[in-house]
Amino acid sequence: MRINICAIGHIRNSPEEELIKDYINRFDRIGNIIGVGPIKVIEKEDKKNKGVLAEGQLLMDSIPTGSIICTLDENGLELDSYGFAKKISFWRDNGVTLIIGGASGLSKGVKEKADLSISLGKMVWPHRLVRVMLAEQLYRAASIISRSPYHKA
């Protein structure tokens, strides 16, 4: 099962990028054992600043055929870590693309195409931190699925 994190914007050479790489590497080690992963990060940028509709098209064009589409949106379903792990386990056969929009959010078209929308909480988070939190939750989900000691709750 391939997991794609598809996001607007680039975060190269930043502390957040280092954290994301660390969690993805951890995930890939466990994921390889339990049949999930690897994680691929796809970064897109609206270089012409055409707005949320253009960003939405860039995101939609990046989704592999047959992948489940899950958007991250403040109005999405709030899951605890166990619930998220169940989703990852359920999606194991299809693969999933987790979509993070730009500063203006996600276009209506992207939201309508999504199979599921999840929220990391009601607060609005900077996109760099959303990626870090998502990478950590993916690692935590793999830990829960594999029953490794990382998740202690």
mmCIF file of C-alpha atoms in Angstrom:
data_model
loop_
_atom_site.group_PDB
_atom_site.id
_atom_site.type_symbol
_atom_site.label_atom_id
_atom_site.label_comp_id
_atom_site.label_asym_id
_atom_site.label_seq_id
_atom_site.Cartn_x
_atom_site.Cartn_y
_atom_site.Cartn_z
ATOM 1 C CA MET A 1 0.000 0.000 0.000
ATOM 2 C CA ARG A 2 1.464 3.290 -1.040
ATOM 3 C CA ILE A 3 0.748 6.364 1.022
ATOM 4 C CA ASN A 4 1.064 9.738 -0.669
ATOM 5 C CA ILE A 5 1.176 13.056 1.119
ATOM 6 C CA CYS A 6 0.254 15.604 -1.529
ATOM 7 C CA ALA A 7 0.626 19.234 -0.495
ATOM 8 C CA ILE A 8 0.796 22.723 -1.878
ATOM 9 C CA GLY A 9 4.150 24.427 -1.306
ATOM 10 C CA HIS A 10 7.718 23.336 -0.702
ATOM 11 C CA ILE A 11 9.413 23.095 2.679
ATOM 12 C CA ARG A 12 12.963 22.246 1.703
ATOM 13 C CA ASN A 13 15.885 22.879 4.027
ATOM 14 C CA SER A 14 13.819 23.543 7.121
ATOM 15 C CA PRO A 15 13.555 22.072 10.623
ATOM 16 C CA GLU A 16 10.095 20.790 9.678
ATOM 17 C CA GLU A 17 11.536 18.882 6.729
ATOM 18 C CA GLU A 18 13.990 17.127 9.046
ATOM 19 C CA LEU A 19 11.163 16.086 11.381
ATOM 20 C CA ILE A 20 9.057 14.838 8.475
ATOM 21 C CA LYS A 21 11.953 12.786 7.107
ATOM 22 C CA ASP A 22 12.574 11.297 10.545
ATOM 23 C CA TYR A 23 8.945 10.206 11.003
ATOM 24 C CA ILE A 24 8.703 8.894 7.444
ATOM 25 C CA ASN A 25 11.881 6.846 7.914
ATOM 26 C CA ARG A 26 10.491 5.423 11.149
ATOM 27 C CA PHE A 27 7.189 4.674 9.421
ATOM 28 C CA ASP A 28 8.883 2.960 6.493
ATOM 29 C CA ARG A 29 10.828 0.621 8.811
ATOM 30 C CA ILE A 30 7.640 -0.564 10.532
ATOM 31 C CA GLY A 31 5.440 -0.232 7.462
ATOM 32 C CA ASN A 32 7.646 -2.585 5.491
ATOM 33 C CA ILE A 33 6.968 -5.285 8.085
ATOM 34 C CA ILE A 34 3.179 -4.790 8.235
ATOM 35 C CA GLY A 35 2.581 -4.187 4.516
ATOM 36 C CA VAL A 36 1.934 -0.447 4.458
ATOM 37 C CA GLY A 37 3.980 2.222 2.767
ATOM 38 C CA PRO A 38 6.242 3.541 1.621
ATOM 39 C CA ILE A 39 5.281 7.166 2.049
ATOM 40 C CA LYS A 40 5.838 9.466 -0.890
ATOM 41 C CA VAL A 41 5.691 13.238 -0.436
ATOM 42 C CA ILE A 42 4.420 15.143 -3.473
ATOM 43 C CA GLU A 43 4.831 18.907 -3.339
ATOM 44 C CA LYS A 44 3.058 21.133 -5.836
ATOM 45 C CA GLU A 45 3.206 24.877 -6.285
ATOM 46 C CA ASP A 46 0.918 27.315 -8.068
ATOM 47 C CA LYS A 47 3.790 29.267 -9.615
ATOM 48 C CA LYS A 48 1.442 31.624 -11.460
ATOM 49 C CA ASN A 49 -0.605 32.402 -8.329
ATOM 50 C CA LYS A 50 -3.886 31.508 -9.995
ATOM 51 C CA GLY A 51 -5.451 30.633 -6.653
ATOM 52 C CA VAL A 52 -7.266 27.818 -4.933
ATOM 53 C CA LEU A 53 -8.835 26.404 -8.131
ATOM 54 C CA ALA A 54 -5.435 26.078 -9.826
ATOM 55 C CA GLU A 55 -3.983 24.541 -6.667
ATOM 56 C CA GLY A 56 -6.874 22.094 -6.600
ATOM 57 C CA GLN A 57 -6.160 21.024 -10.162
ATOM 58 C CA LEU A 58 -2.460 20.552 -9.352
ATOM 59 C CA LEU A 59 -3.405 18.381 -6.399
ATOM 60 C CA MET A 60 -5.952 16.315 -8.343
ATOM 61 C CA ASP A 61 -3.471 15.738 -11.176
ATOM 62 C CA SER A 62 -1.032 14.281 -8.626
ATOM 63 C CA ILE A 63 -3.290 11.545 -7.281
ATOM 64 C CA PRO A 64 -2.425 8.057 -8.517
ATOM 65 C CA THR A 65 -5.220 6.151 -10.241
ATOM 66 C CA GLY A 66 -7.222 4.066 -7.788
ATOM 67 C CA SER A 67 -5.894 5.814 -4.700
ATOM 68 C CA ILE A 68 -8.311 6.683 -1.926
ATOM 69 C CA ILE A 69 -8.469 10.450 -1.495
ATOM 70 C CA CYS A 70 -8.385 11.832 2.033
ATOM 71 C CA THR A 71 -8.247 15.571 2.585
ATOM 72 C CA LEU A 72 -7.017 17.300 5.692
ATOM 73 C CA ASP A 73 -9.515 20.000 6.554
ATOM 74 C CA GLU A 74 -10.428 21.743 9.793
ATOM 75 C CA ASN A 75 -14.070 20.724 9.211
ATOM 76 C CA GLY A 76 -13.235 17.067 8.619
ATOM 77 C CA LEU A 77 -13.860 14.075 10.837
ATOM 78 C CA GLU A 78 -11.871 14.148 14.064
ATOM 79 C CA LEU A 79 -10.220 10.797 14.749
ATOM 80 C CA ASP A 80 -8.115 9.678 17.661
ATOM 81 C CA SER A 81 -4.866 7.859 16.904
ATOM 82 C CA TYR A 82 -6.530 4.436 17.107
ATOM 83 C CA GLY A 83 -9.260 5.518 14.684
ATOM 84 C CA PHE A 84 -6.643 6.831 12.254
ATOM 85 C CA ALA A 85 -4.700 3.559 12.547
ATOM 86 C CA LYS A 86 -7.894 1.648 11.689
ATOM 87 C CA LYS A 87 -8.326 3.793 8.565
ATOM 88 C CA ILE A 88 -4.724 3.146 7.492
ATOM 89 C CA SER A 89 -5.191 -0.573 8.052
ATOM 90 C CA PHE A 90 -8.486 -0.530 6.122
ATOM 91 C CA TRP A 91 -6.901 1.365 3.211
ATOM 92 C CA ARG A 92 -3.983 -1.076 3.056
ATOM 93 C CA ASP A 93 -5.177 -2.709 -0.180
ATOM 94 C CA ASN A 94 -5.896 0.480 -2.124
ATOM 95 C CA GLY A 95 -3.359 3.071 -1.132
ATOM 96 C CA VAL A 96 -4.272 6.538 0.026
ATOM 97 C CA THR A 97 -3.406 10.081 -0.944
ATOM 98 C CA LEU A 98 -3.583 12.508 1.950
ATOM 99 C CA ILE A 99 -4.106 16.040 0.640
ATOM 100 C CA ILE A 100 -3.018 19.256 2.325
ATOM 101 C CA GLY A 101 -4.184 22.446 0.634
ATOM 102 C CA GLY A 102 -2.498 25.800 0.400
ATOM 103 C CA ALA A 103 -2.945 28.897 2.543
ATOM 104 C CA SER A 104 -6.461 29.441 1.143
ATOM 105 C CA GLY A 105 -7.507 25.869 1.877
ATOM 106 C CA LEU A 106 -8.904 23.329 -0.556
ATOM 107 C CA SER A 107 -11.082 23.976 -3.580
ATOM 108 C CA LYS A 108 -14.668 22.788 -3.592
ATOM 109 C CA GLY A 109 -13.754 20.358 -6.383
ATOM 110 C CA VAL A 110 -11.050 18.669 -4.297
ATOM 111 C CA LYS A 111 -13.375 18.427 -1.309
ATOM 112 C CA GLU A 112 -16.088 16.839 -3.468
ATOM 113 C CA LYS A 113 -13.681 14.222 -4.868
ATOM 114 C CA ALA A 114 -12.477 13.177 -1.421
ATOM 115 C CA ASP A 115 -13.507 9.797 -0.062
ATOM 116 C CA LEU A 116 -12.936 11.144 3.439
ATOM 117 C CA SER A 117 -11.936 14.386 5.089
ATOM 118 C CA ILE A 118 -10.160 14.367 8.429
ATOM 119 C CA SER A 119 -9.231 17.119 10.843
ATOM 120 C CA LEU A 120 -6.236 17.484 13.122
ATOM 121 C CA GLY A 121 -8.461 19.595 15.363
ATOM 122 C CA LYS A 122 -10.562 22.720 15.155
ATOM 123 C CA MET A 123 -7.561 25.026 15.270
ATOM 124 C CA VAL A 124 -5.951 26.159 12.043
ATOM 125 C CA TRP A 125 -2.326 24.988 11.802
ATOM 126 C CA PRO A 126 0.559 26.243 9.667
ATOM 127 C CA HIS A 127 0.986 23.943 6.674
ATOM 128 C CA ARG A 128 4.532 23.017 7.646
ATOM 129 C CA LEU A 129 3.353 21.839 11.050
ATOM 130 C CA VAL A 130 0.410 19.970 9.538
ATOM 131 C CA ARG A 131 2.878 17.924 7.513
ATOM 132 C CA VAL A 132 4.948 17.163 10.612
ATOM 133 C CA MET A 133 1.861 16.188 12.610
ATOM 134 C CA LEU A 134 0.562 14.025 9.773
ATOM 135 C CA ALA A 135 3.915 12.256 9.382
ATOM 136 C CA GLU A 136 4.010 11.609 13.132
ATOM 137 C CA GLN A 137 0.440 10.268 13.132
ATOM 138 C CA LEU A 138 1.263 7.948 10.237
ATOM 139 C CA TYR A 139 4.213 6.597 12.220
ATOM 140 C CA ARG A 140 2.004 6.290 15.298
ATOM 141 C CA ALA A 141 -0.633 4.441 13.234
ATOM 142 C CA ALA A 142 1.989 1.971 11.990
ATOM 143 C CA SER A 143 3.144 1.529 15.595
ATOM 144 C CA ILE A 144 -0.409 0.814 16.727
ATOM 145 C CA ILE A 145 -1.004 -1.653 13.889
ATOM 146 C CA SER A 146 2.273 -3.460 14.599
ATOM 147 C CA ARG A 147 1.797 -3.250 18.370
ATOM 148 C CA SER A 148 5.195 -1.649 18.826
ATOM 149 C CA PRO A 149 5.781 0.283 22.074
ATOM 150 C CA TYR A 150 5.845 3.814 20.581
ATOM 151 C CA HIS A 151 2.137 4.457 21.258
ATOM 152 C CA LYS A 152 1.732 4.167 25.009
ATOM 153 C CA ALA A 153 -1.834 5.400 25.494
#
